[in-house]
Coordinates of C-alpha atoms and ligand atoms in Angstrom, one line a residue:
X9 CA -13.0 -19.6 -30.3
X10 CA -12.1 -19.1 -34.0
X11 CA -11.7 -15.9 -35.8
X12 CA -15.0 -14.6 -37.5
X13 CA -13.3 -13.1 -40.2
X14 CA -12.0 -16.9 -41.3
X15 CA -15.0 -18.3 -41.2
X16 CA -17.0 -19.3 -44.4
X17 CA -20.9 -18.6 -45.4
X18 CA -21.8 -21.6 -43.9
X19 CA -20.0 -21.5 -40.7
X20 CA -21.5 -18.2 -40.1
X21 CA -24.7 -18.7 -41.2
X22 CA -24.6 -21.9 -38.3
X23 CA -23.4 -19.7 -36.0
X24 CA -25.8 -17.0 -36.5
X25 CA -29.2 -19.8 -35.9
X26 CA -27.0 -20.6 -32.4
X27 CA -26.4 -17.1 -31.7
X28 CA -30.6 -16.3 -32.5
X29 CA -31.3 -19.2 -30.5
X30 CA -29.0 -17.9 -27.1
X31 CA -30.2 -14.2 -27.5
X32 CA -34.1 -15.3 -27.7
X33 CA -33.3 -17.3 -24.8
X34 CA -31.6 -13.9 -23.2
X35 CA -35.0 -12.1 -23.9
X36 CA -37.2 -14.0 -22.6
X37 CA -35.4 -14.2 -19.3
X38 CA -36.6 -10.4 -18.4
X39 CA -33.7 -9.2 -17.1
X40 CA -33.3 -5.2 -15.9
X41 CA -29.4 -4.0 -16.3
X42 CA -27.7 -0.8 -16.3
X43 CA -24.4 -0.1 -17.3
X44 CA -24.8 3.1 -18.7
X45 CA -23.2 5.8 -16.6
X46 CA -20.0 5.7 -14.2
X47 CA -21.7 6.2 -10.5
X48 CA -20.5 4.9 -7.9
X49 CA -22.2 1.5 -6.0
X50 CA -23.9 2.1 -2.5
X51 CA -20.8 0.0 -0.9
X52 CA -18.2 2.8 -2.6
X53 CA -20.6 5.8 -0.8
X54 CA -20.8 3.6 2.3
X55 CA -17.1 4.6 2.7
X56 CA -17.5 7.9 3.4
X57 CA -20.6 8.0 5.5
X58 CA -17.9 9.3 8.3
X59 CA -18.4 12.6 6.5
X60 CA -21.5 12.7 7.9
X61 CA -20.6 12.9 11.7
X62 CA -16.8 14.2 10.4
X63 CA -18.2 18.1 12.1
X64 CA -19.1 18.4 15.8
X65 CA -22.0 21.2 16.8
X66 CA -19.1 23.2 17.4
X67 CA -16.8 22.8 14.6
X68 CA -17.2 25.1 12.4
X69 CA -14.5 27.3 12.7
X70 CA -11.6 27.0 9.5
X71 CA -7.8 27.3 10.5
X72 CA -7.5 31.1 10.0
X73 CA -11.2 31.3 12.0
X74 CA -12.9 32.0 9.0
X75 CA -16.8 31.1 10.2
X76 CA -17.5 28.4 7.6
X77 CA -21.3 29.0 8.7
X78 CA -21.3 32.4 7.4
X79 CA -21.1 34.3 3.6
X80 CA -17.8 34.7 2.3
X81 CA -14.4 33.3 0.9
X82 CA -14.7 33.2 -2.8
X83 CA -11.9 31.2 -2.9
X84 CA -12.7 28.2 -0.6
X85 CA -11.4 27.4 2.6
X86 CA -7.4 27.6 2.8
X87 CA -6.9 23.5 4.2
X88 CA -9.7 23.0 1.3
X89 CA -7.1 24.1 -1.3
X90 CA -4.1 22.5 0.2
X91 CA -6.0 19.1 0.0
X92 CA -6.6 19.4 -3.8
X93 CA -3.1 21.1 -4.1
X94 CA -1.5 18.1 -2.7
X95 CA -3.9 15.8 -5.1
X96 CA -2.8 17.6 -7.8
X97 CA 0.8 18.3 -7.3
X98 CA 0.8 22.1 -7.3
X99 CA 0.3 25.0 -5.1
X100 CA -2.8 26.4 -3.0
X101 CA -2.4 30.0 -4.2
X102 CA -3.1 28.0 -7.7
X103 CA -6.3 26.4 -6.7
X104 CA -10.0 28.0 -6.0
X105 CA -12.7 25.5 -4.5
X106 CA -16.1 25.6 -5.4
X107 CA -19.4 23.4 -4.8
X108 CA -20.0 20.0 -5.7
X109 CA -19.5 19.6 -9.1
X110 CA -16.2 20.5 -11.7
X111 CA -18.4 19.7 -14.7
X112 CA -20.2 22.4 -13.4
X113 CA -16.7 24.5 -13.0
X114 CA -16.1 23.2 -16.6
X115 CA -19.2 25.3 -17.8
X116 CA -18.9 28.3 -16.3
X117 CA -15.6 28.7 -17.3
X118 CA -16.3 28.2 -20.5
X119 CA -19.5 30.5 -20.7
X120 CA -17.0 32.9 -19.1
X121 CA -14.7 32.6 -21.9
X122 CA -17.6 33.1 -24.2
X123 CA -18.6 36.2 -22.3
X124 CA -15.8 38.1 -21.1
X125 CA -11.9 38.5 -22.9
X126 CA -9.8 36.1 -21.2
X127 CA -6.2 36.9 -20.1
X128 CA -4.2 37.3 -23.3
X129 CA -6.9 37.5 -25.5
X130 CA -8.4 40.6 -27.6
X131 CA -12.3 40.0 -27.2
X132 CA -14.3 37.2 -25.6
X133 CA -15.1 34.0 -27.7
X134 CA -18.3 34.5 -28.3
X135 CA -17.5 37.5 -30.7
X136 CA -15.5 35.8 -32.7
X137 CA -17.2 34.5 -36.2
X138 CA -15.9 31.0 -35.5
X139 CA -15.1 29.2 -32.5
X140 CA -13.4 26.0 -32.5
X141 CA -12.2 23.1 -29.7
X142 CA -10.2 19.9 -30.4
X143 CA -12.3 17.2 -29.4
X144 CA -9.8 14.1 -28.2
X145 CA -11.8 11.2 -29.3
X146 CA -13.4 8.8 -27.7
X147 CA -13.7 11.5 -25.2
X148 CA -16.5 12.2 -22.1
X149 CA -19.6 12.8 -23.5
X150 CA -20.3 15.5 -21.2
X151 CA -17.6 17.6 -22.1
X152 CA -18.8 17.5 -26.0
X153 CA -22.9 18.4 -24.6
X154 CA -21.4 21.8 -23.1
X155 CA -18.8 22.7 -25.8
X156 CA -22.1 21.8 -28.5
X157 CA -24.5 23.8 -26.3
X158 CA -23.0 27.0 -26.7
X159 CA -22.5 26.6 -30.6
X160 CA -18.6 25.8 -30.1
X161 CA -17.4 23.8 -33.3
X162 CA -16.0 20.5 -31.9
X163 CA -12.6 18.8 -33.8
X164 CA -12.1 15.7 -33.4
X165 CA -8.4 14.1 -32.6
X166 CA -8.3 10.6 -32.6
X167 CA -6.3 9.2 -29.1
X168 CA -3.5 7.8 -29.3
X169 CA -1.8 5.3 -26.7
X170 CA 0.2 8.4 -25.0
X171 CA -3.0 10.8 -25.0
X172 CA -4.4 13.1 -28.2
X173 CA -2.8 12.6 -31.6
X174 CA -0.2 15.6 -30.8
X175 CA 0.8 15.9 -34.7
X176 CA -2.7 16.7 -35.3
X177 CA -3.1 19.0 -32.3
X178 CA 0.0 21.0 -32.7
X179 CA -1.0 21.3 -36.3
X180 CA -4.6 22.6 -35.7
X181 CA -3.7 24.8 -32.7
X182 CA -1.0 26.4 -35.0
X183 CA -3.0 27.2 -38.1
X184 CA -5.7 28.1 -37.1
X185 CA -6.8 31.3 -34.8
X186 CA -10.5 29.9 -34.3
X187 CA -9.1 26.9 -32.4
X188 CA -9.8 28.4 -28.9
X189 CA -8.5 25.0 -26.7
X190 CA -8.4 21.8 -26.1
X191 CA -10.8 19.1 -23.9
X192 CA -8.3 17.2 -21.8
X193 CA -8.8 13.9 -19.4
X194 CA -4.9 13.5 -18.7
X195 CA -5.1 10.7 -16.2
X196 CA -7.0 7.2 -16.9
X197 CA -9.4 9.2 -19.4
X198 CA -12.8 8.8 -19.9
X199 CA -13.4 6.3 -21.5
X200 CA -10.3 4.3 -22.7
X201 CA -8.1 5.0 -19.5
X202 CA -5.3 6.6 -21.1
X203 CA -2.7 8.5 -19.4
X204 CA -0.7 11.0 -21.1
X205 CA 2.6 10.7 -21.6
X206 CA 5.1 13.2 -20.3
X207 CA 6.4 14.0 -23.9
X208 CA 2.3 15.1 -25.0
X209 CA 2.1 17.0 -21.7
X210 CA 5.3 18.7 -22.7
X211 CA 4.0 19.3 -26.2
X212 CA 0.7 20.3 -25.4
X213 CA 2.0 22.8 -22.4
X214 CA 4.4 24.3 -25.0
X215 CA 2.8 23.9 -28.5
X216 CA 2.5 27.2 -30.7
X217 CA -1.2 28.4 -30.8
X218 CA -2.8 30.8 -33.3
X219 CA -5.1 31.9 -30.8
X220 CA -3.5 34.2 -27.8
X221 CA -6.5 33.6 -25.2
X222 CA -6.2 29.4 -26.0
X223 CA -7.1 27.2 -23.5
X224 CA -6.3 23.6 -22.0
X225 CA -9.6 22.0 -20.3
X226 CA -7.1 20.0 -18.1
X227 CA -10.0 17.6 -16.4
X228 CA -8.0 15.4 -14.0
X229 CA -11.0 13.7 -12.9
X230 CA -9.4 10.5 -12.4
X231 CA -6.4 11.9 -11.0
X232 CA -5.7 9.4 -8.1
X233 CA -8.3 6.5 -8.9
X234 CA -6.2 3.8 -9.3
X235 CA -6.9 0.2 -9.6
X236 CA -4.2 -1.3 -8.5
X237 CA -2.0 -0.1 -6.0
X238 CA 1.3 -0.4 -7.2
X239 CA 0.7 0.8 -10.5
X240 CA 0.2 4.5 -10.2
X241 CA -0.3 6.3 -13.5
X242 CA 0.4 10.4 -13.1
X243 CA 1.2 13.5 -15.2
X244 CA 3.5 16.5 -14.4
X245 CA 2.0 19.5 -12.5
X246 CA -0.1 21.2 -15.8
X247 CA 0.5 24.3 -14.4
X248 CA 4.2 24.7 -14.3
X249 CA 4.6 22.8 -16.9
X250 CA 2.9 25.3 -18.8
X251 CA 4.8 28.4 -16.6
X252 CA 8.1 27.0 -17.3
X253 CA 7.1 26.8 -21.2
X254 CA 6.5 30.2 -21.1
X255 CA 2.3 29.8 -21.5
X256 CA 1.2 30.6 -17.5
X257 CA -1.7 31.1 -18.6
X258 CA -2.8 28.3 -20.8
X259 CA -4.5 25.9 -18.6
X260 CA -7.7 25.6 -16.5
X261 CA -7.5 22.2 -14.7
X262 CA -10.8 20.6 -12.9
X263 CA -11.0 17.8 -10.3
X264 CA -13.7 17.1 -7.7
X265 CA -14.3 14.5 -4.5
X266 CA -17.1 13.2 -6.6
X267 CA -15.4 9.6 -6.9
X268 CA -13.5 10.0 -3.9
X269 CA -16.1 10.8 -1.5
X270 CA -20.0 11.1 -2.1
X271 CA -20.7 12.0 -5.9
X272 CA -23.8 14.2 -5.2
X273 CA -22.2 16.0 -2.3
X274 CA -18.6 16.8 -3.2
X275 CA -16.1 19.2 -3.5
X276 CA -14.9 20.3 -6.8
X277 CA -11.9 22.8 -7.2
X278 CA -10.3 24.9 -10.3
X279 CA -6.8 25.9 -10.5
X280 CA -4.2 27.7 -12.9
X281 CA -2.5 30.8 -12.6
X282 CA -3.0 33.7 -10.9
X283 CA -4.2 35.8 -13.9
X284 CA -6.8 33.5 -14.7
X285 CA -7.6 33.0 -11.0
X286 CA -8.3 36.7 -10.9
X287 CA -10.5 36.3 -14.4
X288 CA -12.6 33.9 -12.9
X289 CA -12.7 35.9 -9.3
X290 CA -14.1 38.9 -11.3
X291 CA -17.5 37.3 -12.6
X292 CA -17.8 34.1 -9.8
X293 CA -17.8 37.3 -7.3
X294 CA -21.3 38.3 -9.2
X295 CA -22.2 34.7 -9.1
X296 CA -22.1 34.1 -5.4
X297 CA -20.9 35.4 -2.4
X298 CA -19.3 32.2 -1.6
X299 CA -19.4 28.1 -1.9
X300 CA -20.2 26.0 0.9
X301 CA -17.6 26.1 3.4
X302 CA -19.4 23.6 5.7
X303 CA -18.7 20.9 2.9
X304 CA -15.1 22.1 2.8
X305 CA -14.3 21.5 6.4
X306 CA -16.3 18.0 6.5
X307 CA -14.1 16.7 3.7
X308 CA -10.9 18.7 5.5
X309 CA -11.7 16.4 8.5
X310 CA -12.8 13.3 7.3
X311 CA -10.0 13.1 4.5
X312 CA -7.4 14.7 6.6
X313 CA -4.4 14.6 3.6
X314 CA -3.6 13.1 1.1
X315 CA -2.8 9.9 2.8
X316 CA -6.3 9.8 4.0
X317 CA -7.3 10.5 0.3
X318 CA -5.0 7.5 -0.8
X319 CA -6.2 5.6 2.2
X320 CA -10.3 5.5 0.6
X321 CA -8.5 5.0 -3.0
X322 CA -7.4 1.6 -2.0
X323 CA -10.8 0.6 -0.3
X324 CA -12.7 1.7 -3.6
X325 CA -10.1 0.0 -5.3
X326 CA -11.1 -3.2 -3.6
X327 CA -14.3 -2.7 -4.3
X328 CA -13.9 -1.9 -8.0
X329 CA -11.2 -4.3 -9.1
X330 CA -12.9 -7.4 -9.1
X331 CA -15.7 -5.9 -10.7
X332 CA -13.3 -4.6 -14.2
X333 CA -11.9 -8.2 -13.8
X334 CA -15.0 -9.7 -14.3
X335 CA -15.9 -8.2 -17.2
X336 CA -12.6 -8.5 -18.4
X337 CA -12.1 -12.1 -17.7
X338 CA -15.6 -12.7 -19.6
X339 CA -14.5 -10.4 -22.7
X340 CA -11.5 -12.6 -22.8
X341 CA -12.9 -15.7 -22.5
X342 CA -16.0 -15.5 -25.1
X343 CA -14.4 -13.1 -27.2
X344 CA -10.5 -13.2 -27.2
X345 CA -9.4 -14.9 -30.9
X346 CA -13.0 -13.9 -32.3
X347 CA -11.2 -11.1 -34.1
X348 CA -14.3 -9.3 -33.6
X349 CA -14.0 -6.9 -31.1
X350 CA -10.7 -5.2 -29.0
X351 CA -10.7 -3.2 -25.4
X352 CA -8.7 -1.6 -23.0
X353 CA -7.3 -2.9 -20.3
X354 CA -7.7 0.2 -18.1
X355 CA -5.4 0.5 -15.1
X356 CA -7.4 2.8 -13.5
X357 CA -10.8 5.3 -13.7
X358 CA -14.4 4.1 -13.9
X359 CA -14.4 2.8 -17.4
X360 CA -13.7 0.2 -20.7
X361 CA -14.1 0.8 -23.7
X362 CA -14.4 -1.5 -26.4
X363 CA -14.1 -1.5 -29.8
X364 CA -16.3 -3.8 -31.6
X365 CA -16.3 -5.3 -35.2
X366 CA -17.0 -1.9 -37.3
X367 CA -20.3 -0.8 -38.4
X368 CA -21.8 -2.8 -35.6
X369 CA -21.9 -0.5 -32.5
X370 CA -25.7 1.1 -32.8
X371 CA -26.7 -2.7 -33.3
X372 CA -25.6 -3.7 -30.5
X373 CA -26.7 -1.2 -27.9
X374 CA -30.2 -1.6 -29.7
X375 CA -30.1 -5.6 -29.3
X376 CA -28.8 -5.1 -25.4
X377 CA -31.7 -2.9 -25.0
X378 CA -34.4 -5.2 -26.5
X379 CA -33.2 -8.1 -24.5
X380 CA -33.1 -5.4 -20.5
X381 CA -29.6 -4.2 -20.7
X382 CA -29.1 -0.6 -20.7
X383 CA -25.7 0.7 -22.5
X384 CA -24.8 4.5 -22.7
X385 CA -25.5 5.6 -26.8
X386 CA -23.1 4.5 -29.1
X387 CA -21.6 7.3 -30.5
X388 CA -21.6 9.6 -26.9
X389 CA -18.0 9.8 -26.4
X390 CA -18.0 11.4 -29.8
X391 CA -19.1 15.5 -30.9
X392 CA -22.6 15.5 -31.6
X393 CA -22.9 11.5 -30.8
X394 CA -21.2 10.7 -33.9
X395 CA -19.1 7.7 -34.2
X396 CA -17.9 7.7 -37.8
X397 CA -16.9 3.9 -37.6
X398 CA -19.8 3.1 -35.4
X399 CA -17.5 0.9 -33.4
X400 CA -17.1 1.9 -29.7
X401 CA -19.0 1.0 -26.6
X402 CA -18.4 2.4 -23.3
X403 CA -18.8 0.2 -20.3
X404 CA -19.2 1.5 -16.7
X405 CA -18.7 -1.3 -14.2
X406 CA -18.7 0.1 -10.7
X407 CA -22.2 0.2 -10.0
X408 CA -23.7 -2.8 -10.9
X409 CA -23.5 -5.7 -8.2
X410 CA -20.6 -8.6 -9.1
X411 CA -23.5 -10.8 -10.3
X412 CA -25.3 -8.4 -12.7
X413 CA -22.1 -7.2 -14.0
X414 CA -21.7 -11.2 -14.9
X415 CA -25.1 -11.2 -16.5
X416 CA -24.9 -8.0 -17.9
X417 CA -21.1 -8.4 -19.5
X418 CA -22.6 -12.1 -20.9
X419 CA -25.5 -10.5 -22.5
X420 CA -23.4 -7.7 -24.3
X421 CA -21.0 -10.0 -25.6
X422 CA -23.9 -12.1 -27.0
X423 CA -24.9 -9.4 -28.6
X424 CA -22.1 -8.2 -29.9
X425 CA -21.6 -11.9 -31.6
X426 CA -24.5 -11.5 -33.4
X427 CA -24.3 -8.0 -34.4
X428 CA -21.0 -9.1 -35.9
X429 CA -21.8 -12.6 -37.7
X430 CA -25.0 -10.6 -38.8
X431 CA -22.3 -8.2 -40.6
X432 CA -20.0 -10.8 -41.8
X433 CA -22.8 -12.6 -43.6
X434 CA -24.2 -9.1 -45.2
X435 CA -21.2 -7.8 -46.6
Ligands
PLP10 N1 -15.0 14.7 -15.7 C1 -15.0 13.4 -16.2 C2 -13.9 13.0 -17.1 C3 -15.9 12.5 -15.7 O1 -15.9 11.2 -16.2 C4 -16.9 12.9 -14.8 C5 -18.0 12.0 -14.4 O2 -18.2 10.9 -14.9 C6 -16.9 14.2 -14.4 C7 -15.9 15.1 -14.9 C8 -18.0 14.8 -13.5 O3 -17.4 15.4 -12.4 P1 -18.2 16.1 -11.2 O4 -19.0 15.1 -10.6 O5 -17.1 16.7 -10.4 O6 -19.0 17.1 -11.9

């Protein structure tokens, strides 16, 4: 397929009556898709319906014979934290776990921070005049809805291939006391599955910050969702990293069985240091007299280790490959040399993005929609949906079946062909 951007007026203008004639074609075929948000499909959940019978009427008992049936044990059940200490590379002491959700984790924390003076800081956030967070961008839209909810300036830092723009961090963080932290996806981010290197791990664990109390979001959502077996993307252990640089303090870092084992019915865990730990103890103490330590002992059972966990990493794996293949494949095919639109090739995670021809990105999401394909926003993985180039789209291909994903992916890249020779021919 020739480049776009070397064709003339009347190539175009051809192209554009084919294009027309495809899409109203497209529409009048009804179709219903969704590739809007990253759930997993039924098969995925299907893999962990052994959670459901993982507890005997009489197991209920922890290790240390903590009664998981009854109140208590703020910090989650002791073979709950090893499990998530052994996903994570660190210790147990380091890691608390909580209920279903770490977006939920996320929030609190950061209406903690808001609320009460964090370790190393002089009052809490939310007295300040200004409060300020570098936004990593394209970024998870989620994390920008609760940093925008409680009036939290957002920055944003373009990526980079080796994680946030590091110049540009280190720079902001340095200057300027309102910058409070820093939203992090270190491990096959959301959305452009980008793992950060060492080096911006080092940087970012070490970096000079204006603000005593600041704060790495250290999401490692994605921490052990790979694609492909034998390519296994990692990062250090946040929390020593940021010990040995002399900043114990300066991380929070989130991860959660929600991709691993049932999404709605999880466990999520925090960990960093044992200052924050206590922090957080402090006000979750208030909040409840303890998480669901039935839940904790299912997943202890039924995932065993981290071998087990590895084990159900390889079957989703199977399950999601051929599904990013397919839309892959089809991006290549109908739009490799078109020149009008780029993407990752993620090696892990739950998503692609693309970048299509600028300007374009609205359009497109608007035509998908007329013609039954639902798209997440254009502009979500941007502060306050904003995509100043109004180029990126965000796929999520794990829950669609292999077929719609086919019809779906061949409907979005007929619409971003016509959004695009639309474009050409208009400027
Ligand atoms: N963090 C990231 C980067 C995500 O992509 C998602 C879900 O898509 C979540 C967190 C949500 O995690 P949880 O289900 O544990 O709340």
């Amino acid at each position: 397929m020739p480049s776009y951007l070397k064709m003339s007026a009347d190539q175009l203008g051809r192209l554009k009556e084919q294009l027309e004639n495809e899409y109203a074609l497209a529409r009048s075929a009804g179709l219903k898709l969704n590739m809007t948000r990253g759930k997993p499909c039924a098969q995925q959940l299907d893999l962990s319906n052994g959670l459901m019978t993982a507890l005997s009427a009489q197991d209920y008992l922890a290790d240390d014979g903590t009664d998981c049936r009854n109140y208590g044990g703020l910090d989650g059940i002791r073979e709950a934290r090893q499990l998530f200490a052994d996903l994570l590379d660190t210790r147990p002491e380091h890691v608390m776990v909580a209920g279903n959700s770490s977006l939920n984790l996320m929030y609190d924390m950061m209406v903690r921070a808001m609320l009460f003076t964090l370790p190393g800081g002089v009052r809490p956030w939310g007295q300040e005049e200004k409060v300020r967070f570098i936004c990593p961008v394209p970024g998870y839209d989620r994390h920008f809805f609760v940093t925008q909810t409680l009036g939290i300036e957002m920055v944003p830092v373009p990526m980079t291939p080796e994680g946030p723009d590091m110049d540009q961090v280190e720079a902001l963080a340095a200057n300027d006391p309102s910058i409070k932290g820093i939203w992090t996806v270190p491990v096959y981010s959301n959305p452009e599955g980008i793992t950060y290197s060492t080096d911006t791990c080092r940087r970012l664990a070490g970096m000079k910050t204006a603000a005593p109390d600041f704060r790495i979001f250290w999401d490692n959502a994605y921490v052990v969702h790979h694609l492909y077996p034998d390519h296994q993307e990692s990062v250090p252990d946040m929390i020593a990293l940021c010990a040995d640089s002399g900043n114990p303090d300066r991380v929070f870092e989130f991860a959660s069985t929600s991709k691993i084992t049932f999404s709605g019915a999880g466990i999520a865990c925090i960990a960093a240091s044992e200052a924050n730990l206590q922090f957080i103890r402090m006000q979750m103490g208030i909040q409840t007299i303890g998480p669901d330590k039935m839940s904790q002992l299912r997943h202890v059972r039924f995932l065993k280790d981290r071998d087990g966990v590895e084990r159900i990493m390889k079957q989703h794996a199977d399950i999601l490959r051929p599904k990013f293949e397919c839309a892959l494949d089809l991006l290549d095919e109908q739009l490799g040399d078109t020149g009008v639109c780029s993407y990752n090739r993620p090696k892990g995670g739950y998503f692609i993005s693309l970048s299509v021809l600028p300007g374009t990105a609205a359009k497109v999401v608007s035509l998908a929609k007329e013609a039954g394909l639902e798209l997440t926003p254009a502009g979500n993985p941007f502060p306050y949906g904003q995509d100043p180039m109004d180029t990126n789209i965000r796929l999520a291909p794990s829950f669609p079946t292999l077929e719609e994903l086919k019809n779906a992916t061949n409907l979005l890249i007929l619409c971003i062909r016509l959004a695009a020779v639309a474009k050409l021919l208009a400027a």
